[in-house]
Each structure stands twice: as structure tokens, then as C-alpha cells.
Short mmCIF file of C-alpha atoms and ligand atoms in Angstrom, two decimals:
data_model
loop_
_atom_site.label_atom_id
_atom_site.label_comp_id
_atom_site.label_asym_id
_atom_site.label_seq_id
_atom_site.Cartn_x
_atom_site.Cartn_y
_atom_site.Cartn_z
CA MET R 280 3.95 -20.01 -30.78
CA GLU R 281 1.54 -22.76 -31.99
CA LYS R 282 -0.83 -21.83 -29.15
CA SER R 283 -0.82 -18.19 -30.33
CA TYR R 284 -1.36 -19.20 -33.96
CA ALA R 285 -4.35 -21.29 -32.96
CA GLU R 286 -5.78 -18.27 -31.10
CA TRP R 287 -5.05 -15.98 -34.06
CA GLN R 288 -6.84 -18.33 -36.45
CA LYS R 289 -10.05 -18.08 -34.40
CA GLN R 290 -10.00 -14.32 -35.12
CA LEU R 291 -8.53 -14.41 -38.64
CA VAL R 292 -11.26 -16.66 -40.06
CA LYS R 293 -13.89 -14.12 -39.04
CA CYS R 294 -12.52 -11.35 -41.32
CA ILE R 295 -14.73 -10.95 -44.42
CA ARG R 296 -12.35 -8.35 -46.00
CA CYS R 297 -15.12 -5.75 -45.99
CA GLY R 298 -12.67 -2.89 -45.40
CA THR R 299 -14.84 -1.11 -42.83
CA CYS R 300 -11.72 -0.81 -40.69
CA ARG R 301 -10.04 1.31 -43.40
CA SER R 302 -12.51 4.12 -42.95
CA VAL R 303 -11.68 4.56 -39.24
CA CYS R 304 -7.94 3.89 -39.20
CA PRO R 305 -6.01 7.12 -38.56
CA VAL R 306 -2.72 5.59 -39.70
CA PHE R 307 -4.28 4.57 -43.02
CA GLN R 308 -5.80 8.03 -43.41
CA ALA R 309 -2.36 9.58 -42.84
CA ALA R 310 -0.16 7.07 -44.64
CA ASP R 311 -2.57 5.71 -47.32
CA ASN R 312 -1.17 2.19 -47.31
CA GLU R 313 -3.34 -0.95 -47.14
CA ASN R 314 -0.70 -2.67 -44.99
CA THR R 315 -1.43 -0.20 -42.20
CA THR R 316 -5.13 -1.08 -42.00
CA ALA R 317 -6.50 -3.77 -39.73
CA ARG R 318 -7.52 -5.70 -42.84
CA GLY R 319 -3.97 -5.53 -44.20
CA LYS R 320 -2.49 -6.71 -40.92
CA VAL R 321 -5.05 -9.53 -40.67
CA LYS R 322 -3.98 -10.69 -44.13
CA LEU R 323 -0.31 -10.64 -43.13
CA LEU R 324 -0.99 -12.68 -40.00
CA GLU R 325 -3.05 -15.13 -42.02
CA SER R 326 -0.01 -15.67 -44.25
CA VAL R 327 2.04 -16.37 -41.11
CA THR R 328 -0.36 -19.02 -39.82
CA GLU R 329 -0.45 -20.62 -43.29
CA GLY R 330 3.36 -20.84 -43.27
CA LYS R 331 3.73 -18.45 -46.23
CA LEU R 332 5.33 -15.66 -44.22
CA ALA R 333 7.89 -15.85 -41.39
CA LEU R 334 8.04 -13.71 -38.26
CA THR R 335 10.62 -11.42 -39.85
CA PRO R 336 11.91 -8.03 -38.63
CA GLU R 337 10.12 -6.50 -41.66
CA LEU R 338 6.81 -7.90 -40.44
CA GLN R 339 7.63 -6.56 -36.96
CA THR R 340 8.04 -3.08 -38.45
CA ARG R 341 4.70 -3.39 -40.25
CA MET R 342 2.91 -4.53 -37.12
CA SER R 343 4.43 -1.59 -35.22
CA LYS R 344 2.70 0.85 -37.61
CA CYS R 345 -0.46 0.88 -35.53
CA LEU R 346 -1.57 3.20 -32.77
CA LEU R 347 -3.44 0.40 -30.97
CA CYS R 348 -6.23 2.97 -30.83
CA LYS R 349 -8.87 0.22 -31.07
CA ALA R 350 -10.92 2.30 -33.54
CA CYS R 351 -11.13 -0.73 -35.83
CA VAL R 352 -12.65 -2.96 -33.12
CA PRO R 353 -16.17 -1.59 -32.47
CA GLY R 354 -16.99 -1.06 -36.16
CA CYS R 355 -15.92 -4.50 -37.36
CA PRO R 356 -19.09 -6.31 -38.49
CA SER R 357 -17.49 -9.69 -37.83
CA GLY R 358 -16.27 -8.86 -34.35
CA VAL R 359 -12.58 -9.44 -35.11
CA ARG R 360 -10.66 -8.55 -31.92
CA THR R 361 -7.92 -6.80 -33.85
CA ASP R 362 -6.58 -5.18 -30.66
CA GLU R 363 -5.89 -8.57 -29.01
CA LEU R 364 -4.62 -9.99 -32.27
CA PHE R 365 -2.08 -7.23 -32.87
CA LEU R 366 -0.81 -7.30 -29.29
CA SER R 367 -0.32 -11.06 -29.49
CA ALA R 368 1.48 -10.66 -32.85
CA ARG R 369 3.81 -8.05 -31.36
CA ARG R 370 4.58 -10.43 -28.49
CA GLU R 371 5.51 -13.28 -30.85
CA LEU R 372 7.56 -10.96 -33.07
CA ALA R 373 9.46 -9.49 -30.13
CA ALA R 374 10.12 -12.98 -28.77
CA LYS R 375 11.55 -14.00 -32.16
CA ASN R 376 13.45 -10.86 -33.19
CA GLY R 377 13.98 -8.97 -29.92
CA LEU R 378 13.45 -5.24 -29.50
CA PRO R 379 15.79 -2.30 -30.21
CA LEU R 380 18.41 -2.09 -27.44
CA ALA R 381 17.24 1.32 -26.16
CA LYS R 382 13.68 0.02 -25.72
CA LYS R 383 14.80 -3.21 -24.09
CA LEU R 384 17.00 -1.34 -21.60
CA ALA R 385 14.28 1.21 -20.84
CA PHE R 386 11.68 -1.51 -20.22
CA THR R 387 14.04 -3.58 -18.08
CA GLY R 388 14.74 -0.39 -16.07
CA LEU R 389 11.04 -0.25 -15.18
CA THR R 390 11.34 -3.47 -13.19
CA TYR R 391 13.92 -1.87 -10.86
CA ARG R 392 11.41 0.42 -9.15
CA ARG R 393 13.80 2.25 -6.81
CA LEU R 394 16.52 2.65 -9.42
CA PHE R 395 13.98 3.91 -11.98
CA ASP R 396 12.68 6.43 -9.44
CA LEU R 397 16.20 7.62 -8.63
CA GLY R 398 17.06 7.85 -12.34
CA LEU R 399 14.06 10.10 -13.05
CA LYS R 400 14.74 12.26 -10.01
CA MET R 401 18.32 12.73 -11.20
CA GLY R 402 16.98 13.33 -14.72
CA ALA R 403 14.82 16.16 -13.36
CA THR R 404 17.93 17.78 -11.84
CA PHE R 405 20.11 17.49 -14.94
CA GLN R 406 17.50 17.84 -17.73
CA GLY R 407 18.77 21.36 -18.52
CA MET R 408 21.95 19.85 -19.98
CA VAL R 409 19.97 18.03 -22.69
CA PHE R 410 16.86 20.20 -23.01
CA LYS R 411 16.23 23.92 -23.24
CA ASP R 412 13.01 25.88 -22.70
CA ALA R 413 10.67 25.99 -25.70
CA PRO R 414 10.16 29.61 -26.81
CA ASN R 415 6.43 29.68 -25.97
CA GLY R 416 6.83 28.33 -22.42
CA ARG R 417 5.00 25.11 -23.33
CA GLY R 418 7.80 22.76 -22.32
CA LYS R 419 11.28 21.73 -23.42
CA LEU R 420 13.10 21.21 -26.70
CA ALA R 421 16.06 18.86 -27.18
CA ARG R 422 19.33 20.77 -27.60
CA PHE R 423 20.41 18.12 -30.16
CA PRO R 424 18.51 15.32 -31.96
CA LEU R 425 17.88 12.26 -29.77
CA PRO R 426 16.67 9.63 -32.27
CA GLY R 427 17.08 6.81 -29.71
CA ALA R 428 14.48 8.54 -27.54
CA GLY R 429 12.30 9.42 -30.53
CA LEU R 430 12.98 13.13 -30.09
CA SER R 431 13.55 15.52 -32.95
CA GLN R 432 14.54 19.08 -32.14
CA ARG R 433 11.06 20.40 -32.99
CA ARG R 434 9.17 18.16 -30.59
CA ILE R 435 8.07 19.97 -27.44
CA ILE R 436 8.03 17.74 -24.39
CA PRO R 437 7.02 18.52 -20.83
CA PRO R 438 9.81 18.79 -18.26
CA LEU R 439 10.24 16.22 -15.51
CA ALA R 440 8.77 17.62 -12.29
CA SER R 441 11.40 18.79 -9.81
CA SER R 442 9.44 16.91 -7.14
CA PRO R 443 7.32 13.90 -8.21
CA LEU R 444 3.79 13.49 -6.92
CA ARG R 445 4.66 10.58 -4.63
CA SER R 446 7.38 12.73 -3.00
CA ARG R 447 5.00 15.68 -2.57
CA LEU R 448 2.23 13.77 -0.87
CA PRO R 449 2.29 11.25 1.97
CA GLU R 450 1.36 7.63 1.30
CA ARG R 451 -1.71 8.02 3.52
CA ASN R 452 -3.85 11.11 2.89
CA GLN R 453 -6.22 11.18 5.81
CA VAL R 454 -9.54 12.94 6.31
CA ALA R 455 -11.32 13.64 9.61
CA SER R 456 -14.38 11.43 9.10
CA PRO R 457 -13.66 9.04 6.23
CA LYS R 458 -16.61 7.85 4.16
CA GLY R 459 -14.40 5.53 2.17
CA ARG R 460 -10.82 4.47 1.54
CA VAL R 461 -9.31 4.21 -1.93
CA ALA R 462 -5.92 3.56 -3.49
CA PHE R 463 -4.71 6.09 -6.03
CA TYR R 464 -2.72 4.35 -8.76
CA THR R 465 -0.73 7.31 -10.12
CA GLY R 466 1.26 5.53 -12.83
CA CYS R 467 4.42 7.22 -14.15
CA MET R 468 3.30 10.32 -16.00
CA LEU R 469 1.12 11.78 -13.25
CA ASN R 470 3.93 11.04 -10.83
CA TYR R 471 6.93 12.37 -12.74
CA ILE R 472 5.49 14.83 -15.27
CA TYR R 473 2.04 16.11 -14.26
CA PRO R 474 2.04 15.99 -10.43
CA GLU R 475 -0.38 18.95 -10.26
CA ALA R 476 -3.05 16.81 -11.94
CA GLY R 477 -2.38 14.04 -9.41
CA GLU R 478 -2.63 16.54 -6.55
CA ALA R 479 -5.97 17.73 -7.94
CA ILE R 480 -7.29 14.14 -7.85
CA VAL R 481 -6.25 13.69 -4.22
CA LYS R 482 -7.76 17.06 -3.20
CA ILE R 483 -11.07 16.23 -4.92
CA LEU R 484 -11.27 12.83 -3.22
CA LYS R 485 -10.45 14.36 0.15
CA ALA R 486 -13.14 17.00 -0.39
CA HIS R 487 -15.55 14.06 -0.56
CA ASP R 488 -14.17 12.71 2.74
CA ILE R 489 -12.40 9.83 1.05
CA GLU R 490 -9.10 8.68 2.53
CA VAL R 491 -6.55 8.30 -0.26
CA ILE R 492 -3.68 5.84 -0.06
CA ILE R 493 -0.96 6.28 -2.69
CA PRO R 494 0.87 2.94 -2.48
CA SER R 495 4.57 3.68 -2.55
CA ARG R 496 5.41 0.23 -3.93
CA GLN R 497 3.36 0.69 -7.11
CA SER R 498 5.28 0.26 -10.38
CA CYS R 499 4.73 1.45 -13.95
CA CYS R 500 1.53 -0.15 -15.33
CA GLY R 501 3.64 -1.84 -18.01
CA THR R 502 1.72 -0.48 -21.03
CA PRO R 503 4.82 0.75 -22.92
CA ALA R 504 6.46 -2.66 -22.48
CA PHE R 505 3.64 -5.06 -23.35
CA THR R 506 2.31 -2.94 -26.23
CA SER R 507 5.81 -3.18 -27.70
CA GLY R 508 5.74 -6.96 -27.29
CA ASP R 509 7.86 -7.19 -24.12
CA TYR R 510 5.55 -9.45 -22.14
CA GLN R 511 8.26 -10.54 -19.75
CA VAL R 512 8.53 -7.01 -18.36
CA GLY R 513 4.80 -6.31 -18.83
CA ARG R 514 3.88 -9.43 -16.86
CA TYR R 515 6.35 -8.71 -14.07
CA LEU R 516 4.94 -5.18 -13.62
CA ALA R 517 1.32 -6.32 -13.88
CA GLU R 518 1.80 -9.01 -11.24
CA GLU R 519 3.71 -6.64 -8.93
CA ASN R 520 0.96 -3.99 -9.16
CA VAL R 521 -1.84 -6.47 -8.56
CA ARG R 522 -0.09 -7.84 -5.47
CA VAL R 523 0.43 -4.30 -4.08
CA LEU R 524 -3.11 -3.07 -4.85
CA ALA R 525 -4.86 -6.24 -3.68
CA ALA R 526 -3.05 -6.18 -0.34
CA GLY R 527 -4.79 -2.97 0.77
CA ASN R 528 -8.39 -4.21 0.43
CA TYR R 529 -9.47 -0.79 -0.85
CA ASP R 530 -13.00 0.31 -1.73
CA ALA R 531 -11.77 1.37 -5.18
CA ILE R 532 -8.59 1.78 -7.20
CA ILE R 533 -8.60 5.29 -8.67
CA THR R 534 -6.72 6.07 -11.86
CA GLY R 535 -6.12 9.42 -13.54
CA CYS R 536 -4.53 8.15 -16.73
CA ALA R 537 -6.57 6.19 -19.25
CA SER R 538 -3.69 3.94 -20.30
CA CYS R 539 -3.04 2.86 -16.71
CA GLY R 540 -6.76 2.39 -16.13
CA ALA R 541 -7.32 0.26 -19.23
CA ALA R 542 -4.27 -1.87 -18.37
CA LEU R 543 -5.41 -2.47 -14.78
CA GLN R 544 -9.02 -3.04 -15.80
CA HIS R 545 -8.59 -5.20 -18.91
CA GLU R 546 -5.15 -5.86 -20.39
CA TYR R 547 -3.76 -7.47 -17.24
CA GLY R 548 -6.27 -10.29 -17.82
CA THR R 549 -4.33 -11.45 -20.87
CA ILE R 550 -0.89 -10.80 -19.41
CA ILE R 551 -0.86 -12.31 -15.92
CA GLU R 552 0.05 -16.00 -15.85
CA ASP R 553 0.41 -16.73 -12.13
CA ASP R 554 -2.90 -18.36 -11.11
CA LYS R 555 -2.91 -16.85 -7.62
CA VAL R 556 -2.26 -13.32 -8.93
CA LYS R 557 -4.82 -13.81 -11.72
CA LYS R 558 -7.45 -14.60 -9.10
CA MET R 559 -6.46 -11.44 -7.17
CA TRP R 560 -6.76 -9.42 -10.40
CA GLU R 561 -10.23 -10.85 -11.13
CA GLU R 562 -11.42 -9.51 -7.78
CA LEU R 563 -9.56 -6.23 -8.19
CA SER R 564 -10.37 -5.27 -11.79
CA GLY R 565 -13.98 -4.36 -11.04
CA LYS R 566 -12.76 -1.84 -8.46
CA VAL R 567 -10.64 0.11 -10.97
CA LYS R 568 -12.29 3.46 -11.70
CA ASP R 569 -11.22 6.57 -13.52
CA ILE R 570 -11.56 9.63 -11.29
CA THR R 571 -14.46 11.01 -13.38
CA GLN R 572 -16.31 7.68 -13.16
CA PHE R 573 -15.81 7.51 -9.40
CA LEU R 574 -16.92 11.11 -8.97
CA VAL R 575 -20.14 10.60 -10.92
CA GLY R 576 -20.83 7.68 -8.61
CA LEU R 577 -20.34 9.92 -5.57
CA GLY R 578 -22.23 12.90 -6.99
CA LEU R 579 -20.64 16.30 -7.46
CA LYS R 580 -20.42 18.67 -4.52
CA ASP R 581 -22.90 21.54 -4.23
CA ASN R 582 -21.99 25.20 -4.59
CA LEU R 583 -19.50 24.82 -7.39
CA ARG R 584 -17.41 27.87 -8.21
CA GLU R 585 -17.75 29.53 -11.59
CA VAL R 586 -15.05 28.65 -14.12
CA LYS R 587 -15.22 31.27 -16.83
CA ALA R 588 -13.84 29.56 -19.92
CA THR R 589 -14.81 27.83 -23.13
CA LEU R 590 -13.76 24.19 -22.98
CA THR R 591 -13.67 21.18 -25.25
CA TYR R 592 -12.88 17.57 -24.34
CA HIS R 593 -10.69 14.98 -26.07
CA ASP R 594 -11.59 11.32 -25.48
CA PRO R 595 -8.39 9.31 -25.01
CA CYS R 596 -8.56 5.97 -26.90
CA HIS R 597 -7.88 4.01 -23.74
CA MET R 598 -10.65 5.92 -21.94
CA VAL R 599 -13.37 5.65 -24.58
CA ARG R 600 -12.59 2.26 -26.11
CA GLY R 601 -10.45 0.88 -23.29
CA MET R 602 -12.48 1.77 -20.17
CA GLY R 603 -15.78 2.55 -21.94
CA ILE R 604 -15.97 6.08 -20.48
CA THR R 605 -17.48 8.91 -22.53
CA LYS R 606 -20.41 10.34 -20.57
CA GLU R 607 -18.85 10.87 -17.15
CA PRO R 608 -16.27 13.58 -17.97
CA ARG R 609 -18.86 15.45 -20.08
CA GLN R 610 -21.52 15.17 -17.38
CA ILE R 611 -19.14 16.73 -14.85
CA LEU R 612 -17.73 19.41 -17.12
CA LYS R 613 -21.21 20.50 -18.31
CA ALA R 614 -22.32 20.88 -14.68
CA ILE R 615 -19.64 23.48 -13.89
CA PRO R 616 -21.17 26.97 -13.77
CA GLY R 617 -19.67 29.57 -16.08
CA LEU R 618 -18.01 26.89 -18.22
CA LYS R 619 -19.10 26.85 -21.83
CA TYR R 620 -18.70 23.30 -23.10
CA VAL R 621 -18.30 22.92 -26.85
CA GLU R 622 -18.03 19.42 -28.35
CA MET R 623 -15.32 19.08 -30.99
CA LYS R 624 -15.74 17.05 -34.17
CA ASP R 625 -14.27 13.55 -33.88
CA ALA R 626 -13.56 13.97 -30.16
CA ALA R 627 -13.05 10.23 -29.83
CA LYS R 628 -10.59 9.98 -32.70
CA CYS R 629 -7.00 9.15 -31.68
CA CYS R 630 -4.71 12.15 -31.16
CA GLY R 631 -1.83 10.28 -32.79
CA ALA R 632 0.24 9.68 -29.68
CA GLY R 633 -0.13 5.89 -29.48
CA GLY R 634 2.48 5.37 -26.76
CA THR R 635 5.81 4.61 -28.39
CA PHE R 636 4.23 4.99 -31.87
CA SER R 637 4.87 8.74 -31.86
CA MET R 638 8.52 8.15 -30.97
CA VAL R 639 9.05 5.97 -34.05
CA TYR R 640 6.60 7.53 -36.54
CA TYR R 641 6.60 11.13 -35.41
CA ASP R 642 5.63 12.63 -38.78
CA ILE R 643 2.56 10.38 -39.14
CA SER R 644 1.58 11.01 -35.55
CA ARG R 645 1.91 14.78 -36.11
CA THR R 646 -0.36 14.64 -39.17
CA ILE R 647 -3.00 12.78 -37.12
CA ASN R 648 -2.52 15.21 -34.24
CA ASP R 649 -3.00 18.21 -36.52
CA TRP R 650 -6.51 16.96 -37.43
CA LYS R 651 -7.30 16.85 -33.72
CA LEU R 652 -5.93 20.35 -33.16
CA ASP R 653 -7.92 21.76 -36.11
CA ASN R 654 -11.13 20.30 -34.69
CA ALA R 655 -10.30 21.55 -31.19
CA GLU R 656 -9.49 25.07 -32.42
CA LYS R 657 -12.74 25.28 -34.43
CA THR R 658 -14.67 25.10 -31.13
CA GLY R 659 -13.11 28.38 -30.01
CA ALA R 660 -12.16 26.74 -26.71
CA ASP R 661 -9.45 28.20 -24.54
CA ILE R 662 -9.12 24.94 -22.58
CA LEU R 663 -8.89 21.39 -23.88
CA ALA R 664 -9.50 18.87 -21.13
CA THR R 665 -8.51 15.21 -21.29
CA GLY R 666 -7.80 12.27 -19.03
CA CYS R 667 -4.64 10.73 -20.45
CA SER R 668 -1.18 12.13 -19.88
CA ALA R 669 0.20 10.81 -23.18
CA CYS R 670 -2.59 12.59 -25.11
CA ARG R 671 -1.96 15.73 -23.07
CA MET R 672 1.72 15.67 -23.92
CA HIS R 673 1.16 15.10 -27.63
CA ILE R 674 -1.61 17.70 -27.99
CA THR R 675 0.45 20.26 -26.05
CA ASP R 676 3.36 19.66 -28.41
CA GLY R 677 1.14 20.27 -31.44
CA LEU R 678 -0.45 23.40 -29.99
CA GLY R 679 3.00 24.74 -29.12
CA GLN R 680 4.27 24.16 -32.65
CA LYS R 681 1.17 25.92 -34.05
CA GLY R 682 1.63 28.87 -31.71
CA SER R 683 -1.88 28.31 -30.29
CA SER R 684 -2.82 29.77 -26.93
CA MET R 685 -5.19 26.91 -26.03
CA LYS R 686 -4.38 25.36 -22.66
CA VAL R 687 -4.43 21.60 -22.06
CA LEU R 688 -5.56 20.46 -18.63
CA HIS R 689 -6.45 17.19 -16.95
CA THR R 690 -10.21 16.99 -16.35
CA ALA R 691 -9.47 16.76 -12.61
CA GLU R 692 -7.67 20.12 -12.69
CA VAL R 693 -10.80 21.74 -14.11
CA ILE R 694 -12.94 20.06 -11.45
CA ALA R 695 -10.51 21.23 -8.75
CA LYS R 696 -11.03 24.83 -9.96
CA ALA R 697 -14.81 24.41 -9.65
CA TYR R 698 -14.32 22.95 -6.16
CA GLY R 699 -12.17 25.94 -5.18
CA LEU R 700 -9.20 23.66 -4.61
CA ASP R 701 -6.74 25.15 -7.11
S1 SF4 Q 932 -13.74 -4.46 -40.52
FE1 SF4 Q 932 -13.33 -6.50 -39.62
S2 SF4 Q 932 -14.13 -7.95 -41.14
FE2 SF4 Q 932 -13.97 -5.98 -42.20
S3 SF4 Q 932 -11.92 -6.05 -43.15
FE3 SF4 Q 932 -11.66 -5.03 -41.15
S4 SF4 Q 932 -11.10 -6.71 -39.76
FE4 SF4 Q 932 -11.96 -7.68 -41.61
S1 SF4 Q 933 -5.82 -0.02 -33.87
FE1 SF4 Q 933 -6.10 2.04 -34.79
S2 SF4 Q 933 -4.18 2.42 -35.92
FE2 SF4 Q 933 -4.25 0.18 -35.48
S3 SF4 Q 933 -5.20 -0.75 -37.30
FE3 SF4 Q 933 -6.88 -0.34 -35.83
S4 SF4 Q 933 -7.64 1.69 -36.41
FE4 SF4 Q 933 -5.64 1.47 -37.39
#
């Protein structure tokens, strides 16, 4: 704890209370409470290090009222790393007060890879007992409130795929004359919820004569656990994934979900403790590429098919401020013939999902999401493309509740259409 406090102080002293972070904080804009701003949280943590405030459950609740969207980081004139500060605070608070039982059990379940896989496959079979089809065909609605899972009866969620991605495709996806060999880190949501987007990524890579290995021993990236403060589980998963991905000596590690990509590329650096694994990660992290980034490096194929649609793009927080990717998806999408690309206002503003944030603070996250939907709808687009499954799920929910006809697709699914691979 003292070590963390000493680290916090290095950041806390930099804050000049200017309030710039207020103007960009979506939670503050929705909830209008100083405690939700980065400045407010910095003040609270300062009180902790000065011994005026204890690591109480109340403080834990306050620190949880943050999307970890990182919007307050780039604009801070003093360079306060609020993202690292808040994660570290959540870790100390979880260590002191624990986590709600449902969360703790769910996170522990992630460390039993085979059991977790079996559980979700069984869940896909029996989901009809708990969920019914949403009236607009956008997904499922809970038959009864499930507060433990953060589900009200109005929230539309996607169904679990009857066959996950890693069951649909072989571990080794060969090509006749390989020009490269990559690992595809699918993460959980592309595997269990959006396998079609994962299939599109594999097809695109194969069209470029890249052999794609989908390591069967990969685990959840750990983001839900460590962002909630459960570093024990987060560290276990991070170290497992690094061992599995480093063993293959791949040319690149391809991700299709911004949260997984940002975790593999950056967050693991502050989580992994084992020196040997840390060294492996240091060599591996530079190889982690989002599919759009990797594709721009390769160059798009010639003779793209027309995709007749109007499209707008949402920048996931973990893509734009986590992986530093903004140009690549736009460059690709704008190159597709027939596709009318229209930029939405505040494309890089958080959609309100924030991982487990939307499960706890659904009303706030809906308000934030509605701003995103309004901006998206003003473009007149019939497709919204994005590169994060959590954003996709949350935006689809909002569009469903609004009765909008706009479709949400993974950027790779749009590219696959242009490649004639759909
Ligand atoms: S923008 Fe940075 S320096 Fe200004 S109040 Fe927020 S955290 Fe402090
Ligand atoms: S990370 Fe996002 S939600 Fe959290 S304080 Fe910063 S701007 Fe607000």
C-alpha cells in the first residue's frame, strides 16, 4: 500500500486543479458531480495519502464511477496519468474491501479456461430460458430483472453464439504460399458473441496469404478483472496469455477488439510481476496490432467490390487513446468504392459502455450513449462501424431501444464485403 501511495503522490502533486478534465469527462457531463471528474478523484486520493480519508467502501463506489475512457489524460496540461492512478486506486480498494460476490466469482471463473468455455457453451444452449428475443430482432431481453448481472429488462444484449469462433475455425488456418504467420488473439467477445467478425478477420488475413494461428490455450485478456481492481485474476490471465502468445514466435499478434489490444499492448506492463514473463511481454507488445493497423501496413488488395452504403465510424476509447489508432480504420473505409463515409461529431467520445461501468450505472451510461447515437444518426449513415465488441454491444442496445434501423458492424466485416468475402 505504501508503495502505491508513493506512486500516487508523484501524480497527485502535478494536479494544478485547472478543471480542464471536467470539460471532457462524459460521466461529469451526465451526472454533474465534481466527485466524478478526474480532478475530484485526484482530490479524494490526495486525502487518502495525507491520512485524512480511509480506503472505505464509499470511496470504492466513488472510484468506480468512471468509464476509464482516458479522455482526461491527453488534455491534462500537467500530464497527470489519471488512467494509471485510478486503476491503481481500484486495486488498493479491492484489496482492502473485496469485490461484490458475483464479480469475484465471475472473475475467478475466467481463470478456469476449460470450465469457462464449457459454461458459455452451455449458456448458449439454455439462454432461451432466461432471455427472449427483442421485438426488433436486435438481440435478447431478460425475461426477468437480473441486477447481479447488471441487466434490466429494457437492456438489449446480443445472444451467445451457438458455435463460438474457436469451435468454428481450426487452430491453424493455412494458406498455399504463406507470406507471413500471425496469431489471432480473439478474446472473449469475438469468440462467444461476434464470431462472424472474427471469421471476417481470418478471411481477410488469408486473402493476403497470411497463415493465421488461433491459439486454443488463449484466455480472457483480463480487462474486466483488473479494471475492477482484481489484479490477482488480471495478473494470472495476463501472464498466461503472454506465455501462450510468446511461445509461437509469430510475426504479429492480431487483435479485433480494442480492449484486448490495449491490454496486450500496454496494460500488461503494469500488471505482470514475474520477471521472466515481463521480459517476454516486452518483446511481444510491439507485435500487437489491431487488424486495421496490420492491414494498412500490408496495403489493401486491388479490385475492391463496391459497398453501397453510407457509413460512419465510432472510435472506441481503447482504440483511440489506448492503442493510438484513428487514421487506419478511416483510411481503409474511405478507400472502399461505393461507400460514402460521413464523420460523426465527437466520434472519439466514449459511447458509455466502460466495461462493467454500464452494468452498475446503466442509466448514466445510457445518457452518454444517447449522445453518441444522436451524432451517429445525424450523419444519415445506415452502417456504424467500430472495432470494439463492448462498444458494438452498447450502441446496438441504444439503437434498438430508439427503434433505429442503423446497423452496427465490425470494421473487418465491412472490409470483408469489399473483398468479396462475405
Ligand atoms: S486537467 Fe489535470 S491538472 Fe487540471 S484538474 Fe484535471 S487532473 Fe488536475
Ligand atoms: S477516465 Fe473518462 S470517465 Fe473517468 S474521470 Fe477521466 S474522463 Fe471522466
